[in-house]
């Protein structure tokens, strides 16, 4: 057994949360950025899913690389360098066109974003109340995304919506790099205890479920801007719908932080997966009503972040040692990388509406897995 590291200070936690929120600002800007890239003819509509997949996979890899680097180097150098590289990439992309050059750029951006987020993951893992710190991180990052998403449609920097979105991302990454200077000299992850692996059939099912949930969410989110444009809504309405969705996400995260301990984890996930499936289909049912779209956006956003903390609780029920929960971010981002690409295949064959139908189906699969997982939990229990 290795000795546990001391908890981080409030200042370190706050700084790392700010850095992570700046790094993941791209998740809130994605619908606007991807829609603008297609609208300006820089990429094809069917390439949107692939572009999201590349960046999400890169974030996963970057987070693992970042954790490894933080074991070797100080966070000021590691995080500061990642912020500088991310700023340069976002600025470089403002005049680029074509998937052959944009895809590698978003890959490098994703690696840098993952390294930035690694500081947040390590800091949160070293606090006493991990669930509460995670909820605060979700709320802060989403509130930042809501503010930026609501502002971008009203900010005219030249004639390019793509350039405006990338400049916002560049400013955020520069802020993250600057904030790295306020991190302590060392921010090391907790070392492994050398025990047996944490992945059992029950925990693997829960981890896959976490990936399916966020993957289905991101599949809708990636095509949401294009879907609105295809239904004749202007960019200003797109910004309103996205910002309302993001504000609802903050409300969902705070609600889960306040009342989550009173609710059973697995049944809550099942109920929320079913509600998310209905919400995705309701976009198609009420696509001609602006008010209905705004209302569904709020519902969809609320269940998004309300549900995520329950996956951690579910994994802790299965593995009280909390080793399995360390993999949850990798599985979630892995799902967020894979599902939009699969949705893109459906979009290419049919239309952008297929992304909503695809995601609804994934939510239903998740609900079934969560229901069946009770048997896996029973088998995993000793004696």
XYZ file of N, CA and C in Angstrom, residues 138-353:
648
model
N -18.625 20.559 -13.221
C -19.629 20.484 -14.279
C -20.399 21.790 -14.391
N -20.782 22.359 -13.235
C -21.570 23.592 -13.247
C -20.767 24.764 -13.797
N -19.507 24.890 -13.374
C -18.680 26.017 -13.813
C -18.403 25.938 -15.309
N -17.995 24.756 -15.780
C -17.667 24.646 -17.202
C -18.894 24.897 -18.067
N -20.055 24.430 -17.621
C -21.252 24.585 -18.431
C -21.759 26.019 -18.408
N -21.641 26.686 -17.256
C -22.031 28.094 -17.199
C -21.170 28.934 -18.129
N -19.881 28.650 -18.167
C -18.995 29.355 -19.087
C -19.398 29.094 -20.539
N -19.720 27.839 -20.841
C -20.164 27.494 -22.191
C -21.448 28.228 -22.551
N -22.365 28.343 -21.592
C -23.642 29.017 -21.852
C -23.430 30.487 -22.182
N -22.561 31.137 -21.416
C -22.306 32.567 -21.643
C -21.695 32.797 -23.023
N -20.705 31.987 -23.369
C -20.036 32.157 -24.656
C -20.973 31.807 -25.807
N -21.720 30.703 -25.670
C -22.639 30.299 -26.740
C -23.724 31.333 -26.974
N -24.184 31.974 -25.903
C -25.222 33.000 -26.050
C -24.663 34.269 -26.679
N -23.374 34.532 -26.477
C -22.780 35.781 -26.955
C -22.298 35.699 -28.397
N -21.813 34.537 -28.809
C -21.183 34.425 -30.123
C -22.064 34.872 -31.290
N -23.364 34.492 -31.345
C -24.168 34.908 -32.501
C -24.329 36.418 -32.640
N -24.062 37.164 -31.570
C -24.250 38.610 -31.604
C -22.929 39.362 -31.752
N -21.837 38.609 -31.850
C -20.521 39.229 -32.003
C -20.075 39.063 -33.447
N -19.853 40.171 -34.122
C -19.443 40.133 -35.525
C -17.982 40.556 -35.632
N -17.118 39.570 -35.876
C -15.700 39.845 -36.091
C -15.380 39.464 -37.533
N -15.554 40.436 -38.435
C -15.419 40.133 -39.850
C -16.671 39.433 -40.342
N -16.547 38.654 -41.397
C -17.701 37.973 -41.989
C -17.738 36.491 -41.649
N -16.819 36.008 -40.838
C -16.702 34.577 -40.585
C -17.176 34.227 -39.182
N -18.224 33.406 -39.090
C -18.670 32.886 -37.801
C -17.650 31.887 -37.259
N -16.984 31.174 -38.158
C -15.945 30.240 -37.739
C -14.813 30.971 -37.030
N -14.362 32.062 -37.603
C -13.284 32.832 -37.007
C -13.639 33.379 -35.640
N -14.883 33.815 -35.484
C -15.330 34.340 -34.197
C -15.306 33.250 -33.123
N -15.814 32.073 -33.467
C -15.830 30.969 -32.512
C -14.415 30.548 -32.134
N -13.525 30.480 -33.111
C -12.143 30.076 -32.832
C -11.412 31.110 -31.994
N -11.713 32.380 -32.197
C -11.085 33.415 -31.383
C -11.524 33.291 -29.923
N -12.804 32.975 -29.704
C -13.284 32.766 -28.336
C -12.544 31.600 -27.676
N -12.336 30.522 -28.432
C -11.604 29.379 -27.898
C -10.142 29.739 -27.616
N -9.557 30.560 -28.476
C -8.168 30.972 -28.276
C -8.016 31.817 -27.008
N -8.969 32.702 -26.767
C -8.918 33.520 -25.552
C -9.044 32.657 -24.301
N -9.919 31.661 -24.350
C -10.100 30.764 -23.206
C -8.840 29.942 -22.937
N -8.214 29.444 -23.997
C -6.993 28.649 -23.815
C -5.844 29.506 -23.308
N -5.804 30.762 -23.724
C -4.780 31.673 -23.199
C -4.992 31.922 -21.705
N -6.259 32.055 -21.303
C -6.576 32.226 -19.884
C -6.149 31.000 -19.080
N -6.373 29.798 -19.654
C -5.963 28.570 -18.972
C -4.451 28.524 -18.797
N -3.729 28.897 -19.835
C -2.271 28.915 -19.735
C -1.777 29.895 -18.686
N -2.449 31.052 -18.600
C -2.070 32.043 -17.592
C -2.394 31.541 -16.186
N -3.561 30.893 -16.038
C -3.958 30.377 -14.726
C -3.008 29.303 -14.223
N -2.326 28.608 -15.138
C -1.382 27.559 -14.738
C -0.282 28.109 -13.844
N 0.027 29.398 -13.982
C 1.067 29.995 -13.154
C 0.683 30.057 -11.676
N -0.619 29.883 -11.389
C -1.103 29.924 -10.004
C -1.256 28.528 -9.399
N -0.904 27.507 -10.150
C -0.922 26.158 -9.610
C 0.296 25.941 -8.716
N 0.248 24.963 -7.804
C 1.423 24.689 -6.967
C 2.555 24.101 -7.791
N 3.707 23.970 -7.172
C 4.876 23.449 -7.894
C 4.698 21.984 -8.261
N 3.932 21.258 -7.453
C 3.671 19.850 -7.730
C 2.177 19.571 -7.641
N 1.672 18.762 -8.581
C 0.267 18.342 -8.563
C 0.236 16.913 -9.103
N 0.686 15.991 -8.264
C 0.856 14.614 -8.721
C -0.398 13.784 -8.482
N -0.722 12.896 -9.421
C -1.837 11.962 -9.202
C -1.486 10.970 -8.102
N -2.510 10.406 -7.476
C -2.280 9.377 -6.472
C -1.669 8.154 -7.139
N -0.645 7.550 -6.553
C -0.019 6.369 -7.152
C -0.908 5.153 -7.038
N -0.700 4.181 -7.927
C -1.448 2.924 -7.877
C -1.029 2.122 -6.656
N -2.004 1.372 -6.096
C -1.671 0.545 -4.944
C -1.167 -0.844 -5.346
N -1.107 -1.086 -6.677
C -0.584 -2.355 -7.156
C -1.507 -3.528 -6.953
N -2.774 -3.275 -6.601
C -3.728 -4.353 -6.374
C -4.302 -4.879 -7.672
N -5.320 -5.745 -7.538
C -5.923 -6.341 -8.719
C -6.681 -5.281 -9.527
N -6.958 -5.598 -10.764
C -7.647 -4.663 -11.627
C -9.042 -4.326 -11.131
N -9.499 -3.138 -11.487
C -10.799 -2.676 -11.020
C -11.918 -3.034 -11.983
N -11.595 -3.532 -13.181
C -12.611 -3.795 -14.194
C -13.160 -5.203 -14.019
N -14.406 -5.299 -13.568
C -15.152 -6.546 -13.468
C -16.300 -6.485 -14.466
N -16.999 -7.587 -14.712
C -18.146 -7.510 -15.625
C -19.164 -6.451 -15.219
N -19.432 -6.332 -13.925
C -20.407 -5.341 -13.464
C -19.902 -3.920 -13.677
N -18.641 -3.659 -13.298
C -18.118 -2.304 -13.458
C -17.923 -1.951 -14.928
N -17.547 -2.938 -15.749
C -17.396 -2.684 -17.176
C -18.732 -2.296 -17.803
N -19.803 -2.978 -17.390
C -21.126 -2.632 -17.906
C -21.498 -1.207 -17.536
N -21.209 -0.825 -16.298
C -21.503 0.535 -15.860
C -20.661 1.564 -16.614
N -19.385 1.250 -16.840
C -18.513 2.164 -17.581
C -18.965 2.315 -19.028
N -19.335 1.202 -19.653
C -19.856 1.260 -21.025
C -21.141 2.083 -21.055
N -21.981 1.906 -20.035
C -23.210 2.700 -19.956
C -22.915 4.183 -19.872
N -21.896 4.548 -19.095
C -21.511 5.958 -18.998
C -21.063 6.488 -20.352
N -20.317 5.662 -21.098
C -19.880 6.075 -22.427
C -21.030 6.206 -23.403
N -21.989 5.283 -23.318
C -23.161 5.350 -24.198
C -23.975 6.606 -23.929
N -24.151 6.934 -22.649
C -24.977 8.100 -22.317
C -24.366 9.380 -22.872
N -23.099 9.636 -22.522
C -22.495 10.874 -23.000
C -22.312 10.850 -24.510
N -22.042 9.673 -25.080
C -21.902 9.586 -26.527
C -23.177 9.946 -27.256
N -24.320 9.467 -26.755
C -25.604 9.796 -27.373
C -25.917 11.273 -27.217
N -25.578 11.824 -26.050
C -25.781 13.257 -25.826
C -24.983 14.082 -26.831
N -23.704 13.740 -26.978
C -22.820 14.509 -27.867
C -23.222 14.331 -29.328
N -23.776 13.163 -29.675
C -24.243 12.962 -31.052
C -25.355 13.957 -31.387
N -26.292 14.136 -30.459
C -27.332 15.156 -30.654
C -26.714 16.541 -30.685
N -25.832 16.794 -29.739
C -25.224 18.123 -29.605
C -24.409 18.502 -30.834
N -23.706 17.548 -31.421
C -22.860 17.837 -32.572
C -23.665 18.268 -33.787
N -24.847 17.684 -33.942
C -25.670 17.987 -35.116
C -26.806 18.960 -34.816
N -26.884 19.433 -33.584
C -27.995 20.295 -33.196
C -27.994 21.606 -33.983
N -26.811 22.222 -34.114
C -26.733 23.472 -34.861
C -27.125 23.295 -36.314
N -26.642 22.224 -36.953
C -27.002 21.954 -38.344
C -28.489 21.647 -38.469
N -29.035 20.926 -37.492
C -30.458 20.594 -37.525
C -31.307 21.855 -37.449
N -30.920 22.795 -36.603
C -31.665 24.058 -36.503
C -31.574 24.847 -37.808
N -30.368 24.931 -38.360
C -30.208 25.645 -39.626
C -31.006 24.982 -40.737
N -31.038 23.655 -40.751
C -31.798 22.928 -41.761
C -33.293 23.118 -41.639
N -33.755 23.461 -40.439
C -35.168 23.730 -40.228
C -35.518 25.209 -40.357
N -34.560 26.007 -40.847
C -34.836 27.397 -41.168
C -34.681 28.387 -40.035
N -34.054 27.977 -38.940
C -33.879 28.894 -37.815
C -32.585 29.675 -37.975
N -32.584 30.979 -37.645
C -31.388 31.812 -37.825
C -30.342 31.523 -36.752
N -29.103 31.964 -36.955
C -28.042 31.746 -35.964
C -28.363 32.322 -34.582
N -29.105 33.443 -34.541
C -29.452 34.019 -33.243
C -30.346 33.073 -32.439
N -31.284 32.394 -33.112
C -32.121 31.417 -32.411
C -31.289 30.226 -31.967
N -30.334 29.831 -32.805
C -29.430 28.739 -32.440
C -28.695 29.069 -31.147
N -28.191 30.297 -31.040
C -27.492 30.700 -29.827
C -28.393 30.697 -28.617
N -29.654 31.116 -28.801
C -30.603 31.118 -27.691
C -30.902 29.699 -27.213
N -31.161 28.801 -28.155
C -31.479 27.416 -27.796
C -30.303 26.745 -27.098
N -29.110 26.959 -27.619
C -27.924 26.333 -27.033
C -27.651 26.894 -25.642
N -27.779 28.221 -25.486
C -27.502 28.810 -24.181
C -28.524 28.368 -23.140
N -29.802 28.248 -23.528
C -30.815 27.745 -22.598
C -30.519 26.303 -22.198
N -30.091 25.516 -23.165
C -29.718 24.134 -22.888
C -28.559 24.075 -21.899
N -27.590 24.946 -22.080
C -26.431 24.959 -21.197
C -26.799 25.424 -19.789
N -27.671 26.432 -19.693
C -28.123 26.880 -18.374
C -28.880 25.761 -17.668
N -29.688 25.018 -18.424
C -30.407 23.880 -17.846
C -29.433 22.809 -17.374
N -28.312 22.655 -18.069
C -27.293 21.713 -17.625
C -26.738 22.113 -16.255
N -26.480 23.413 -16.083
C -25.999 23.889 -14.790
C -27.013 23.573 -13.698
N -28.285 23.830 -13.982
C -29.342 23.535 -13.015
C -29.382 22.039 -12.700
N -29.197 21.211 -13.730
C -29.186 19.765 -13.516
C -28.028 19.323 -12.640
N -26.835 19.879 -12.883
C -25.664 19.517 -12.080
C -25.848 19.936 -10.627
N -26.350 21.152 -10.405
C -26.552 21.637 -9.040
C -27.643 20.854 -8.331
N -28.687 20.472 -9.063
C -29.752 19.664 -8.469
C -29.220 18.302 -8.043
N -28.406 17.702 -8.888
C -27.807 16.404 -8.546
C -26.889 16.533 -7.341
N -26.132 17.636 -7.269
C -25.235 17.832 -6.131
C -26.016 17.993 -4.828
N -27.187 18.637 -4.912
C -27.980 18.904 -3.710
C -28.803 17.705 -3.265
N -29.409 16.999 -4.224
C -30.367 15.946 -3.875
C -29.943 14.552 -4.335
N -28.816 14.451 -5.033
C -28.434 13.179 -5.640
C -28.274 12.041 -4.654
N -27.778 12.333 -3.447
C -27.544 11.272 -2.476
C -28.837 10.618 -1.994
N -29.969 11.272 -2.222
C -31.252 10.731 -1.770
C -31.886 9.798 -2.798
N -31.311 9.728 -3.990
C -31.904 8.937 -5.072
C -31.052 7.701 -5.347
N -31.680 6.571 -5.695
C -30.911 5.367 -6.050
C -30.240 5.554 -7.404
N -29.000 5.130 -7.512
C -28.201 5.441 -8.700
C -28.717 4.759 -9.970
N -28.788 3.433 -9.955
C -29.129 2.712 -11.180
C -30.552 3.007 -11.653
N -31.574 2.972 -10.779
C -32.928 3.324 -11.254
C -33.026 4.747 -11.790
N -32.268 5.668 -11.190
C -32.288 7.051 -11.679
C -31.691 7.134 -13.080
N -30.617 6.387 -13.318
C -30.007 6.369 -14.648
C -30.986 5.805 -15.678
N -31.694 4.756 -15.315
C -32.672 4.166 -16.236
C -33.747 5.188 -16.591
N -34.296 5.857 -15.575
C -35.352 6.846 -15.808
C -34.849 8.012 -16.662
N -33.631 8.467 -16.378
C -33.078 9.598 -17.129
C -32.748 9.209 -18.572
N -32.291 7.964 -18.787
C -32.013 7.510 -20.151
C -33.299 7.480 -20.971
N -34.374 7.003 -20.370
C -35.666 6.989 -21.065
C -36.142 8.408 -21.357
N -35.968 9.316 -20.396
C -36.372 10.708 -20.602
C -35.544 11.361 -21.707
N -34.248 11.052 -21.754
C -33.389 11.609 -22.809
C -33.799 11.084 -24.175
N -34.186 9.803 -24.259
C -34.639 9.233 -25.535
C -35.888 9.953 -26.025
N -36.825 10.186 -25.115
C -38.048 10.900 -25.480
C -37.724 12.324 -25.924
N -36.811 12.975 -25.221
C -36.438 14.349 -25.577
C -35.846 14.427 -26.976
N -34.969 13.473 -27.317
C -34.355 13.481 -28.648
C -35.406 13.345 -29.739
N -36.401 12.495 -29.510
C -37.460 12.313 -30.499
C -38.407 13.510 -30.545
N -38.561 14.193 -29.423
C -39.445 15.361 -29.390
C -38.906 16.505 -30.233
N -37.580 16.574 -30.399
C -37.033 17.577 -31.316
C -37.626 17.396 -32.712
N -37.716 16.143 -33.161
C -38.255 15.866 -34.487
C -39.761 16.109 -34.541
N -40.459 15.753 -33.465
C -41.914 15.891 -33.441
C -42.352 17.338 -33.465
N -41.572 18.225 -32.824
C -41.974 19.631 -32.698
C -40.969 20.571 -33.355
N -40.319 20.083 -34.424
C -39.307 20.881 -35.094
C -39.818 22.175 -35.698
N -41.127 22.274 -35.950
C -41.674 23.489 -36.542
C -42.056 24.554 -35.546
N -41.936 24.273 -34.260
C -42.330 25.224 -33.218
C -41.102 25.710 -32.472
N -40.842 27.014 -32.573
C -39.671 27.583 -31.908
C -39.755 27.434 -30.393
N -40.926 27.707 -29.831
C -41.081 27.612 -28.377
C -40.917 26.177 -27.896
N -41.430 25.223 -28.683
C -41.288 23.815 -28.300
C -39.829 23.391 -28.328
N -39.071 23.853 -29.324
C -37.654 23.518 -29.404
C -36.908 24.060 -28.194
N -37.223 25.282 -27.797
C -36.573 25.862 -26.621
C -36.907 25.062 -25.365
N -38.169 24.647 -25.242
C -38.584 23.875 -24.068
C -37.880 22.518 -24.022
N -37.821 21.832 -25.163
C -37.154 20.528 -25.213
C -35.659 20.690 -24.962
N -35.077 21.782 -25.441
C -33.656 22.043 -25.196
C -33.368 22.140 -23.704
N -34.279 22.782 -22.972
C -34.118 22.908 -21.521
C -34.195 21.536 -20.858
N -35.190 20.740 -21.246
C -35.349 19.397 -20.661
C -34.127 18.532 -20.973
N -33.706 18.555 -22.217
C -32.563 17.755 -22.653
C -31.308 18.141 -21.876
N -31.076 19.448 -21.738
C -29.899 19.921 -21.024
C -29.926 19.562 -19.550
N -31.111 19.635 -18.936
C -31.219 19.307 -17.509
C -30.823 17.854 -17.259
N -31.370 16.934 -18.047
C -31.065 15.513 -17.832
C -29.614 15.185 -18.170
N -29.000 15.982 -19.029
C -27.604 15.768 -19.412
C -26.709 15.727 -18.173
N -26.644 16.833 -17.429
C -25.728 16.900 -16.303
C -26.343 16.415 -14.998
N -27.655 16.323 -14.939
C -28.270 15.720 -13.759
C -27.901 14.243 -13.661
N -27.804 13.584 -14.816
C -27.587 12.134 -14.837
C -26.139 11.740 -14.590
N -25.187 12.511 -15.098
C -23.781 12.099 -15.074
C -23.245 11.740 -13.684
N -23.530 12.507 -12.624
C -22.982 12.122 -11.312
C -23.453 10.758 -10.824
N -24.611 10.286 -11.282
C -25.125 8.999 -10.815
C -24.305 7.823 -11.346
N -23.594 8.019 -12.448
C -22.722 6.949 -12.942
C -21.569 6.716 -11.973
N -21.028 7.791 -11.400
C -19.976 7.635 -10.396
C -20.516 6.902 -9.174
N -21.709 7.281 -8.735
C -22.313 6.592 -7.600
C -22.576 5.126 -7.886
N -23.011 4.831 -9.093
C -23.265 3.447 -9.506
C -21.978 2.628 -9.457
N -20.890 3.202 -9.944
C -19.612 2.495 -9.937
C -19.091 2.289 -8.518
N -19.314 3.257 -7.643
C -18.875 3.115 -6.257
C -19.682 2.027 -5.551
N -20.957 1.882 -5.912
C -21.758 0.781 -5.371
C -21.153 -0.571 -5.777
N -20.725 -0.661 -7.019
C -20.153 -1.907 -7.528
C -18.760 -2.139 -6.943
N -17.962 -1.073 -6.878
C -16.571 -1.170 -6.419
C -16.319 -0.094 -5.363
N -16.604 -0.390 -4.086
C -16.429 0.610 -3.026
C -15.000 1.119 -2.877
N -14.016 0.408 -3.426
C -12.635 0.884 -3.348
C -12.397 2.097 -4.237
N -13.344 2.394 -5.130
C -13.312 3.570 -6.017
C -12.215 3.487 -7.077
N -11.716 2.293 -7.337
C -10.726 2.167 -8.416
C -11.388 2.222 -9.784
N -12.568 1.612 -9.916
C -13.242 1.597 -11.213
C -13.665 2.989 -11.654
N -14.018 3.848 -10.683
C -14.513 5.173 -11.036
C -13.432 6.033 -11.680
N -12.155 5.657 -11.502
C -11.072 6.399 -12.131
C -11.125 6.324 -13.654
N -11.795 5.304 -14.188
C -11.858 5.113 -15.640
C -13.063 5.796 -16.279
N -13.909 6.427 -15.474
C -15.188 6.895 -16.003
C -15.000 7.986 -17.056
N -14.048 8.882 -16.844
C -13.838 9.967 -17.811
C -13.385 9.422 -19.161
N -12.484 8.442 -19.132
C -11.999 7.866 -20.389
C -13.136 7.190 -21.155
N -13.997 6.454 -20.453
C -15.108 5.790 -21.122
C -16.132 6.804 -21.633
N -16.391 7.844 -20.842
C -17.359 8.852 -21.284
C -16.866 9.583 -22.528
N -15.623 10.004 -22.511
C -15.098 10.712 -23.675
C -14.910 9.770 -24.861
N -14.624 8.496 -24.557
C -14.564 7.519 -25.641
C -15.909 7.378 -26.328
N -16.974 7.323 -25.536
C -18.319 7.283 -26.110
C -18.640 8.546 -26.873
N -18.193 9.688 -26.318
C -18.421 10.966 -26.998
C -17.650 11.050 -28.307
N -16.569 10.286 -28.421
C -15.805 10.258 -29.668
C -16.437 9.334 -30.692
N -16.944 8.183 -30.250
C -17.435 7.158 -31.182
C -18.847 7.438 -31.681
N -19.742 7.812 -30.796
C -21.151 7.933 -31.173
C -21.425 8.991 -32.250
N -20.813 10.183 -32.183
C -21.055 11.148 -33.264
C -20.611 10.637 -34.629
N -19.523 9.844 -34.666
C -19.057 9.292 -35.933
C -20.066 8.296 -36.485
N -20.615 7.437 -35.604
C -21.648 6.504 -36.043
C -22.905 7.247 -36.471
N -23.240 8.297 -35.736
C -24.394 9.113 -36.131
C -24.151 9.770 -37.485
N -22.890 10.133 -37.751
C -22.554 10.745 -39.036
C -22.800 9.810 -40.209
N -22.606 8.515 -39.990
C -22.906 7.547 -41.049
C -24.394 7.568 -41.367
N -25.218 7.591 -40.313
C -26.667 7.648 -40.514
C -27.081 8.947 -41.186
N -26.432 10.048 -40.788
C -26.746 11.344 -41.409
C -26.394 11.326 -42.891
N -25.260 10.728 -43.219
C -24.854 10.660 -44.627
C -25.794 9.826 -45.468
N -26.365 8.768 -44.884
C -27.281 7.900 -45.618
C -28.670 8.524 -45.727
N -29.132 9.116 -44.625
C -30.498 9.653 -44.591
C -30.470 11.178 -44.573
N -30.562 11.782 -43.400
C -30.531 13.236 -43.261
C -30.066 13.546 -41.853
N -29.971 14.838 -41.522
C -29.524 15.227 -40.194
C -30.499 14.765 -39.120
N -31.759 14.517 -39.489
C -32.733 14.000 -38.521
C -32.317 12.640 -37.962
